């Protein structure tokens, strides 16, 4: 791997401590960092290099996946770390930063390959990119890269504006947009695993898929993110990015395997084929919800509008379910249902692919993305015709949980390598906003009712009706299962590790 300087904006922040330093340390332990590597951490607070290094060490002790026991290894890792005070608005700070970066490049005798990682609020992205450009930090003989994390804009117009400004300083191939769902090992290996599953269950390759369900259910409420979340809601926080990325990653893999080179092209093709929703469709195809008070794992929790920092009359969405259609020859007859929400009964990210069958037994391919991971094949009774026999046929593959890498490890490694396969391309981001924008307007004009659902449920019952109208139901919601049914449709039971 080429030598590089990692310029980290927001080096004193939470994301850096919890994710970025542990990921870098793991890469160091696994010998996946460049042999000549320099990191310059930035923030407004005054810190000496030594204090910075000791803060980083502390975060490794608290959050690292590998046990931090060998002092020499940690010391060697921290040797690359320097700290510099920088206020994003102060141009002179960038000039001083440039001097430090160059000094370190000379000291280490490394090519000026610079990765600018923006672990700061999105309101700073444009200022930082512009100042990198104007200060000369970005004029390098080697490569330069910009890493940012969603949100990429607040709506279609602001996303375009943001991208336009970024493009004054960085070309599209130099911009790495993190959608951490794309860094999840299960998402990255989904194609490969689905195809080995279909190799074993050969008949499925020729069978029609009746519907697809993509769920990302959280048990947490708004927590400390009220300021951000109350202006974003589930639609911007989850749906526009993570959920549509999951849809893209899944649909490009079926029916045929795609090559890595084709991933971007195919994802864009899918997004272009997503049938847009007109005003009438929106009210029929989108369910908006907000959690009320309820019970999560035996504990009483308050409703959204009673949360700290949330306006008592907030109309913000904490849940969205939608029915989507892809207008291409393979997918045109297959509805895709997506739902995501906070304060739901269980934490799970899962995709269920339901196959057409003649009898009551339904064949399902299940992609468990989190907290457990694996791909399973299961034959289940349809709800209406349940009997005592529910027959899990086979599970295909799964990972040992302990060996699962954190998404940031993979993504930072890929960015250092210059591999953009699992980063969001601007075209995908723009197409996602284009698809979502009519829903944002409908929310704004209150065309879609806001349904209050009890915390600890699976969301508003209107989300069940969305599927019931087409003759389906959400798989693996525990409410669909009678208490005395020993099989419960609990797919974890059938997991095995290879
Ligand atoms: N935390 C997470 O788990 C997480 C997960 C996904 C995405 N994100 C995203 O990552 C970004 C950072 O989140 P965070 O949780 O790390 O935030 P945070 O804890 O509030 O940290 C913000 C960082 O920005 C720096 N900063 C703030 N204002 C600055 C300014 N004017 N000039 C220079 N530096 C400034 C702060 O340093 P000083 O105070 O020293 O200036 C601090 O290092 C956000 O966009 C967030 O949405 C976070």
mmCIF file with all atom_site columns, N, CA and C in Angstrom, residues 356-410:
data_model
loop_
_atom_site.group_PDB
_atom_site.id
_atom_site.type_symbol
_atom_site.label_atom_id
_atom_site.label_alt_id
_atom_site.label_comp_id
_atom_site.label_asym_id
_atom_site.label_entity_id
_atom_site.label_seq_id
_atom_site.pdbx_PDB_ins_code
_atom_site.Cartn_x
_atom_site.Cartn_y
_atom_site.Cartn_z
_atom_site.occupancy
_atom_site.B_iso_or_equiv
_atom_site.pdbx_formal_charge
_atom_site.auth_seq_id
_atom_site.auth_comp_id
_atom_site.auth_asym_id
_atom_site.auth_atom_id
_atom_site.pdbx_PDB_model_num
ATOM 1   N N  . UNK A 1 356 ? -42.438 -17.820 -4.761 1.00 0.00 ? 356 UNK A N  1
ATOM 2   C CA . UNK A 1 356 ? -43.777 -18.296 -5.120 1.00 0.00 ? 356 UNK A CA 1
ATOM 3   C C  . UNK A 1 356 ? -43.849 -19.804 -4.870 1.00 0.00 ? 356 UNK A C  1
ATOM 4   N N  . UNK A 1 357 ? -44.965 -20.244 -4.268 1.00 0.00 ? 357 UNK A N  1
ATOM 5   C CA . UNK A 1 357 ? -45.112 -21.686 -4.091 1.00 0.00 ? 357 UNK A CA 1
ATOM 6   C C  . UNK A 1 357 ? -46.576 -22.045 -4.234 1.00 0.00 ? 357 UNK A C  1
ATOM 7   N N  . UNK A 1 358 ? -46.841 -23.322 -4.520 1.00 0.00 ? 358 UNK A N  1
ATOM 8   C CA . UNK A 1 358 ? -48.235 -23.724 -4.753 1.00 0.00 ? 358 UNK A CA 1
ATOM 9   C C  . UNK A 1 358 ? -48.959 -23.946 -3.434 1.00 0.00 ? 358 UNK A C  1
ATOM 10  N N  . UNK A 1 359 ? -48.303 -24.598 -2.512 1.00 0.00 ? 359 UNK A N  1
ATOM 11  C CA . UNK A 1 359 ? -48.971 -24.950 -1.256 1.00 0.00 ? 359 UNK A CA 1
ATOM 12  C C  . UNK A 1 359 ? -48.766 -23.911 -0.175 1.00 0.00 ? 359 UNK A C  1
ATOM 13  N N  . UNK A 1 360 ? -49.095 -24.290 1.070  1.00 0.00 ? 360 UNK A N  1
ATOM 14  C CA . UNK A 1 360 ? -48.961 -23.349 2.185  1.00 0.00 ? 360 UNK A CA 1
ATOM 15  C C  . UNK A 1 360 ? -47.521 -23.112 2.620  1.00 0.00 ? 360 UNK A C  1
ATOM 16  N N  . UNK A 1 361 ? -46.616 -24.019 2.217  1.00 0.00 ? 361 UNK A N  1
ATOM 17  C CA . UNK A 1 361 ? -45.225 -23.818 2.629  1.00 0.00 ? 361 UNK A CA 1
ATOM 18  C C  . UNK A 1 361 ? -44.570 -22.749 1.783  1.00 0.00 ? 361 UNK A C  1
ATOM 19  N N  . UNK A 1 362 ? -43.995 -21.783 2.438  1.00 0.00 ? 362 UNK A N  1
ATOM 20  C CA . UNK A 1 362 ? -43.335 -20.693 1.714  1.00 0.00 ? 362 UNK A CA 1
ATOM 21  C C  . UNK A 1 362 ? -41.830 -20.878 1.780  1.00 0.00 ? 362 UNK A C  1
ATOM 22  N N  . UNK A 1 363 ? -41.185 -20.761 0.671  1.00 0.00 ? 363 UNK A N  1
ATOM 23  C CA . UNK A 1 363 ? -39.730 -20.834 0.671  1.00 0.00 ? 363 UNK A CA 1
ATOM 24  C C  . UNK A 1 363 ? -39.165 -19.429 0.795  1.00 0.00 ? 363 UNK A C  1
ATOM 25  N N  . UNK A 1 364 ? -38.259 -19.284 1.745  1.00 0.00 ? 364 UNK A N  1
ATOM 26  C CA . UNK A 1 364 ? -37.697 -17.962 2.012  1.00 0.00 ? 364 UNK A CA 1
ATOM 27  C C  . UNK A 1 364 ? -36.185 -18.024 1.951  1.00 0.00 ? 364 UNK A C  1
ATOM 28  N N  . UNK A 1 365 ? -35.597 -17.004 1.373  1.00 0.00 ? 365 UNK A N  1
ATOM 29  C CA . UNK A 1 365 ? -34.161 -16.802 1.540  1.00 0.00 ? 365 UNK A CA 1
ATOM 30  C C  . UNK A 1 365 ? -34.038 -15.617 2.478  1.00 0.00 ? 365 UNK A C  1
ATOM 31  N N  . UNK A 1 366 ? -33.260 -15.791 3.513  1.00 0.00 ? 366 UNK A N  1
ATOM 32  C CA . UNK A 1 366 ? -33.191 -14.765 4.552  1.00 0.00 ? 366 UNK A CA 1
ATOM 33  C C  . UNK A 1 366 ? -31.755 -14.286 4.684  1.00 0.00 ? 366 UNK A C  1
ATOM 34  N N  . UNK A 1 367 ? -31.588 -13.002 4.581  1.00 0.00 ? 367 UNK A N  1
ATOM 35  C CA . UNK A 1 367 ? -30.251 -12.426 4.759  1.00 0.00 ? 367 UNK A CA 1
ATOM 36  C C  . UNK A 1 367 ? -30.261 -11.678 6.086  1.00 0.00 ? 367 UNK A C  1
ATOM 37  N N  . UNK A 1 368 ? -29.556 -12.237 7.059  1.00 0.00 ? 368 UNK A N  1
ATOM 38  C CA . UNK A 1 368 ? -29.449 -11.578 8.368  1.00 0.00 ? 368 UNK A CA 1
ATOM 39  C C  . UNK A 1 368 ? -28.223 -10.682 8.324  1.00 0.00 ? 368 UNK A C  1
ATOM 40  N N  . UNK A 1 369 ? -28.435 -9.400  8.518  1.00 0.00 ? 369 UNK A N  1
ATOM 41  C CA . UNK A 1 369 ? -27.309 -8.458  8.435  1.00 0.00 ? 369 UNK A CA 1
ATOM 42  C C  . UNK A 1 369 ? -26.824 -8.054  9.828  1.00 0.00 ? 369 UNK A C  1
ATOM 43  N N  . UNK A 1 370 ? -27.718 -7.956  10.766 1.00 0.00 ? 370 UNK A N  1
ATOM 44  C CA . UNK A 1 370 ? -27.310 -7.616  12.126 1.00 0.00 ? 370 UNK A CA 1
ATOM 45  C C  . UNK A 1 370 ? -28.468 -7.825  13.086 1.00 0.00 ? 370 UNK A C  1
ATOM 46  N N  . UNK A 1 371 ? -28.228 -8.069  14.376 1.00 0.00 ? 371 UNK A N  1
ATOM 47  C CA . UNK A 1 371 ? -26.930 -8.256  15.006 1.00 0.00 ? 371 UNK A CA 1
ATOM 48  C C  . UNK A 1 371 ? -26.282 -9.596  14.637 1.00 0.00 ? 371 UNK A C  1
ATOM 49  N N  . UNK A 1 372 ? -27.090 -10.600 14.249 1.00 0.00 ? 372 UNK A N  1
ATOM 50  C CA . UNK A 1 372 ? -26.490 -11.849 13.772 1.00 0.00 ? 372 UNK A CA 1
ATOM 51  C C  . UNK A 1 372 ? -26.311 -11.754 12.271 1.00 0.00 ? 372 UNK A C  1
ATOM 52  N N  . UNK A 1 373 ? -25.449 -12.571 11.752 1.00 0.00 ? 373 UNK A N  1
ATOM 53  C CA . UNK A 1 373 ? -25.195 -12.513 10.321 1.00 0.00 ? 373 UNK A CA 1
ATOM 54  C C  . UNK A 1 373 ? -25.298 -13.890 9.707  1.00 0.00 ? 373 UNK A C  1
ATOM 55  N N  . UNK A 1 374 ? -25.837 -13.947 8.525  1.00 0.00 ? 374 UNK A N  1
ATOM 56  C CA . UNK A 1 374 ? -25.881 -15.229 7.843  1.00 0.00 ? 374 UNK A CA 1
ATOM 57  C C  . UNK A 1 374 ? -26.926 -15.209 6.746  1.00 0.00 ? 374 UNK A C  1
ATOM 58  N N  . UNK A 1 375 ? -26.858 -16.234 5.903  1.00 0.00 ? 375 UNK A N  1
ATOM 59  C CA . UNK A 1 375 ? -27.892 -16.392 4.876  1.00 0.00 ? 375 UNK A CA 1
ATOM 60  C C  . UNK A 1 375 ? -28.534 -17.744 5.112  1.00 0.00 ? 375 UNK A C  1
ATOM 61  N N  . UNK A 1 376 ? -29.834 -17.755 5.092  1.00 0.00 ? 376 UNK A N  1
ATOM 62  C CA . UNK A 1 376 ? -30.565 -18.967 5.433  1.00 0.00 ? 376 UNK A CA 1
ATOM 63  C C  . UNK A 1 376 ? -31.611 -19.252 4.384  1.00 0.00 ? 376 UNK A C  1
ATOM 64  N N  . UNK A 1 377 ? -31.879 -20.519 4.229  1.00 0.00 ? 377 UNK A N  1
ATOM 65  C CA . UNK A 1 377 ? -33.030 -20.916 3.445  1.00 0.00 ? 377 UNK A CA 1
ATOM 66  C C  . UNK A 1 377 ? -34.021 -21.513 4.417  1.00 0.00 ? 377 UNK A C  1
ATOM 67  N N  . UNK A 1 378 ? -35.258 -21.126 4.318  1.00 0.00 ? 378 UNK A N  1
ATOM 68  C CA . UNK A 1 378 ? -36.239 -21.671 5.247  1.00 0.00 ? 378 UNK A CA 1
ATOM 69  C C  . UNK A 1 378 ? -37.573 -21.912 4.560  1.00 0.00 ? 378 UNK A C  1
ATOM 70  N N  . UNK A 1 379 ? -38.146 -23.038 4.874  1.00 0.00 ? 379 UNK A N  1
ATOM 71  C CA . UNK A 1 379 ? -39.492 -23.335 4.367  1.00 0.00 ? 379 UNK A CA 1
ATOM 72  C C  . UNK A 1 379 ? -40.442 -23.136 5.533  1.00 0.00 ? 379 UNK A C  1
ATOM 73  N N  . UNK A 1 380 ? -41.401 -22.232 5.365  1.00 0.00 ? 380 UNK A N  1
ATOM 74  C CA . UNK A 1 380 ? -42.289 -21.900 6.479  1.00 0.00 ? 380 UNK A CA 1
ATOM 75  C C  . UNK A 1 380 ? -43.743 -21.993 6.056  1.00 0.00 ? 380 UNK A C  1
ATOM 76  N N  . UNK A 1 381 ? -44.575 -22.218 7.056  1.00 0.00 ? 381 UNK A N  1
ATOM 77  C CA . UNK A 1 381 ? -46.011 -22.185 6.797  1.00 0.00 ? 381 UNK A CA 1
ATOM 78  C C  . UNK A 1 381 ? -46.423 -20.753 6.519  1.00 0.00 ? 381 UNK A C  1
ATOM 79  N N  . UNK A 1 382 ? -47.379 -20.566 5.627  1.00 0.00 ? 382 UNK A N  1
ATOM 80  C CA . UNK A 1 382 ? -47.935 -19.217 5.501  1.00 0.00 ? 382 UNK A CA 1
ATOM 81  C C  . UNK A 1 382 ? -48.779 -19.004 6.750  1.00 0.00 ? 382 UNK A C  1
ATOM 82  N N  . UNK A 1 383 ? -48.965 -17.772 7.130  1.00 0.00 ? 383 UNK A N  1
ATOM 83  C CA . UNK A 1 383 ? -49.650 -17.497 8.395  1.00 0.00 ? 383 UNK A CA 1
ATOM 84  C C  . UNK A 1 383 ? -51.048 -18.093 8.472  1.00 0.00 ? 383 UNK A C  1
ATOM 85  N N  . UNK A 1 384 ? -51.785 -17.937 7.385  1.00 0.00 ? 384 UNK A N  1
ATOM 86  C CA . UNK A 1 384 ? -53.190 -18.354 7.402  1.00 0.00 ? 384 UNK A CA 1
ATOM 87  C C  . UNK A 1 384 ? -53.323 -19.853 7.643  1.00 0.00 ? 384 UNK A C  1
ATOM 88  N N  . UNK A 1 385 ? -52.345 -20.565 7.084  1.00 0.00 ? 385 UNK A N  1
ATOM 89  C CA . UNK A 1 385 ? -52.499 -22.016 7.120  1.00 0.00 ? 385 UNK A CA 1
ATOM 90  C C  . UNK A 1 385 ? -51.461 -22.673 8.010  1.00 0.00 ? 385 UNK A C  1
ATOM 91  N N  . UNK A 1 386 ? -51.143 -22.018 9.086  1.00 0.00 ? 386 UNK A N  1
ATOM 92  C CA . UNK A 1 386 ? -50.107 -22.553 9.971  1.00 0.00 ? 386 UNK A CA 1
ATOM 93  C C  . UNK A 1 386 ? -50.518 -23.913 10.526 1.00 0.00 ? 386 UNK A C  1
ATOM 94  N N  . UNK A 1 387 ? -49.597 -24.795 10.587 1.00 0.00 ? 387 UNK A N  1
ATOM 95  C CA . UNK A 1 387 ? -49.843 -26.019 11.341 1.00 0.00 ? 387 UNK A CA 1
ATOM 96  C C  . UNK A 1 387 ? -48.678 -26.104 12.321 1.00 0.00 ? 387 UNK A C  1
ATOM 97  N N  . UNK A 1 388 ? -48.546 -27.225 12.990 1.00 0.00 ? 388 UNK A N  1
ATOM 98  C CA . UNK A 1 388 ? -47.431 -27.337 13.934 1.00 0.00 ? 388 UNK A CA 1
ATOM 99  C C  . UNK A 1 388 ? -46.109 -27.567 13.234 1.00 0.00 ? 388 UNK A C  1
ATOM 100 N N  . UNK A 1 389 ? -46.212 -27.901 11.959 1.00 0.00 ? 389 UNK A N  1
ATOM 101 C CA . UNK A 1 389 ? -44.973 -28.244 11.272 1.00 0.00 ? 389 UNK A CA 1
ATOM 102 C C  . UNK A 1 389 ? -44.422 -27.024 10.560 1.00 0.00 ? 389 UNK A C  1
ATOM 103 N N  . UNK A 1 390 ? -43.342 -26.552 11.035 1.00 0.00 ? 390 UNK A N  1
ATOM 104 C CA . UNK A 1 390 ? -42.641 -25.507 10.301 1.00 0.00 ? 390 UNK A CA 1
ATOM 105 C C  . UNK A 1 390 ? -41.253 -26.053 10.068 1.00 0.00 ? 390 UNK A C  1
ATOM 106 N N  . UNK A 1 391 ? -40.874 -26.128 8.827  1.00 0.00 ? 391 UNK A N  1
ATOM 107 C CA . UNK A 1 391 ? -39.706 -26.925 8.506  1.00 0.00 ? 391 UNK A CA 1
ATOM 108 C C  . UNK A 1 391 ? -38.553 -26.083 7.992  1.00 0.00 ? 391 UNK A C  1
ATOM 109 N N  . UNK A 1 392 ? -37.630 -25.807 8.852  1.00 0.00 ? 392 UNK A N  1
ATOM 110 C CA . UNK A 1 392 ? -36.450 -25.133 8.338  1.00 0.00 ? 392 UNK A CA 1
ATOM 111 C C  . UNK A 1 392 ? -35.636 -26.127 7.536  1.00 0.00 ? 392 UNK A C  1
ATOM 112 N N  . UNK A 1 393 ? -35.393 -25.849 6.307  1.00 0.00 ? 393 UNK A N  1
ATOM 113 C CA . UNK A 1 393 ? -34.722 -26.851 5.501  1.00 0.00 ? 393 UNK A CA 1
ATOM 114 C C  . UNK A 1 393 ? -33.214 -26.808 5.685  1.00 0.00 ? 393 UNK A C  1
ATOM 115 N N  . UNK A 1 394 ? -32.642 -25.651 5.545  1.00 0.00 ? 394 UNK A N  1
ATOM 116 C CA . UNK A 1 394 ? -31.192 -25.589 5.673  1.00 0.00 ? 394 UNK A CA 1
ATOM 117 C C  . UNK A 1 394 ? -30.730 -24.156 5.850  1.00 0.00 ? 394 UNK A C  1
ATOM 118 N N  . UNK A 1 395 ? -29.689 -24.003 6.570  1.00 0.00 ? 395 UNK A N  1
ATOM 119 C CA . UNK A 1 395 ? -29.059 -22.696 6.543  1.00 0.00 ? 395 UNK A CA 1
ATOM 120 C C  . UNK A 1 395 ? -27.807 -22.829 5.698  1.00 0.00 ? 395 UNK A C  1
ATOM 121 N N  . UNK A 1 396 ? -27.464 -21.766 5.032  1.00 0.00 ? 396 UNK A N  1
ATOM 122 C CA . UNK A 1 396 ? -26.358 -21.852 4.091  1.00 0.00 ? 396 UNK A CA 1
ATOM 123 C C  . UNK A 1 396 ? -25.012 -21.549 4.725  1.00 0.00 ? 396 UNK A C  1
ATOM 124 N N  . UNK A 1 397 ? -24.888 -20.364 5.181  1.00 0.00 ? 397 UNK A N  1
ATOM 125 C CA . UNK A 1 397 ? -23.584 -19.908 5.628  1.00 0.00 ? 397 UNK A CA 1
ATOM 126 C C  . UNK A 1 397 ? -23.787 -18.879 6.713  1.00 0.00 ? 397 UNK A C  1
ATOM 127 N N  . UNK A 1 398 ? -22.858 -18.807 7.612  1.00 0.00 ? 398 UNK A N  1
ATOM 128 C CA . UNK A 1 398 ? -22.911 -17.687 8.547  1.00 0.00 ? 398 UNK A CA 1
ATOM 129 C C  . UNK A 1 398 ? -21.510 -17.436 9.073  1.00 0.00 ? 398 UNK A C  1
ATOM 130 N N  . UNK A 1 399 ? -21.343 -16.297 9.677  1.00 0.00 ? 399 UNK A N  1
ATOM 131 C CA . UNK A 1 399 ? -20.033 -15.947 10.223 1.00 0.00 ? 399 UNK A CA 1
ATOM 132 C C  . UNK A 1 399 ? -20.009 -16.184 11.714 1.00 0.00 ? 399 UNK A C  1
ATOM 133 N N  . UNK A 1 400 ? -18.828 -16.418 12.233 1.00 0.00 ? 400 UNK A N  1
ATOM 134 C CA . UNK A 1 400 ? -18.646 -16.377 13.682 1.00 0.00 ? 400 UNK A CA 1
ATOM 135 C C  . UNK A 1 400 ? -18.703 -14.910 14.087 1.00 0.00 ? 400 UNK A C  1
ATOM 136 N N  . UNK A 1 401 ? -19.504 -14.586 15.068 1.00 0.00 ? 401 UNK A N  1
ATOM 137 C CA . UNK A 1 401 ? -19.671 -13.190 15.428 1.00 0.00 ? 401 UNK A CA 1
ATOM 138 C C  . UNK A 1 401 ? -18.343 -12.530 15.828 1.00 0.00 ? 401 UNK A C  1
ATOM 139 N N  . UNK A 1 402 ? -17.514 -13.274 16.561 1.00 0.00 ? 402 UNK A N  1
ATOM 140 C CA . UNK A 1 402 ? -16.266 -12.683 17.062 1.00 0.00 ? 402 UNK A CA 1
ATOM 141 C C  . UNK A 1 402 ? -15.342 -12.228 15.935 1.00 0.00 ? 402 UNK A C  1
ATOM 142 N N  . UNK A 1 403 ? -15.441 -12.879 14.794 1.00 0.00 ? 403 UNK A N  1
ATOM 143 C CA . UNK A 1 403 ? -14.481 -12.543 13.755 1.00 0.00 ? 403 UNK A CA 1
ATOM 144 C C  . UNK A 1 403 ? -14.954 -11.396 12.868 1.00 0.00 ? 403 UNK A C  1
ATOM 145 N N  . UNK A 1 404 ? -16.142 -10.890 13.189 1.00 0.00 ? 404 UNK A N  1
ATOM 146 C CA . UNK A 1 404 ? -16.713 -9.875  12.320 1.00 0.00 ? 404 UNK A CA 1
ATOM 147 C C  . UNK A 1 404 ? -15.964 -8.550  12.474 1.00 0.00 ? 404 UNK A C  1
ATOM 148 N N  . UNK A 1 405 ? -15.546 -8.046  11.342 1.00 0.00 ? 405 UNK A N  1
ATOM 149 C CA . UNK A 1 405 ? -14.828 -6.765  11.338 1.00 0.00 ? 405 UNK A CA 1
ATOM 150 C C  . UNK A 1 405 ? -15.809 -5.626  11.485 1.00 0.00 ? 405 UNK A C  1
ATOM 151 N N  . UNK A 1 406 ? -15.327 -4.531  12.041 1.00 0.00 ? 406 UNK A N  1
ATOM 152 C CA . UNK A 1 406 ? -16.153 -3.355  12.082 1.00 0.00 ? 406 UNK A CA 1
ATOM 153 C C  . UNK A 1 406 ? -16.141 -2.708  10.689 1.00 0.00 ? 406 UNK A C  1
ATOM 154 N N  . UNK A 1 407 ? -17.291 -2.114  10.324 1.00 0.00 ? 407 UNK A N  1
ATOM 155 C CA . UNK A 1 407 ? -17.407 -1.516  8.989  1.00 0.00 ? 407 UNK A CA 1
ATOM 156 C C  . UNK A 1 407 ? -16.304 -0.486  8.731  1.00 0.00 ? 407 UNK A C  1
ATOM 157 N N  . UNK A 1 408 ? -15.909 0.249   9.758  1.00 0.00 ? 408 UNK A N  1
ATOM 158 C CA . UNK A 1 408 ? -14.897 1.299   9.565  1.00 0.00 ? 408 UNK A CA 1
ATOM 159 C C  . UNK A 1 408 ? -13.533 0.726   9.192  1.00 0.00 ? 408 UNK A C  1
ATOM 160 N N  . UNK A 1 409 ? -13.232 -0.464  9.676  1.00 0.00 ? 409 UNK A N  1
ATOM 161 C CA . UNK A 1 409 ? -11.955 -1.097  9.311  1.00 0.00 ? 409 UNK A CA 1
ATOM 162 C C  . UNK A 1 409 ? -11.908 -1.313  7.799  1.00 0.00 ? 409 UNK A C  1
ATOM 163 N N  . UNK A 1 410 ? -12.969 -1.923  7.295  1.00 0.00 ? 410 UNK A N  1
ATOM 164 C CA . UNK A 1 410 ? -13.008 -2.231  5.869  1.00 0.00 ? 410 UNK A CA 1
ATOM 165 C C  . UNK A 1 410 ? -12.997 -0.952  5.042  1.00 0.00 ? 410 UNK A C  1
#
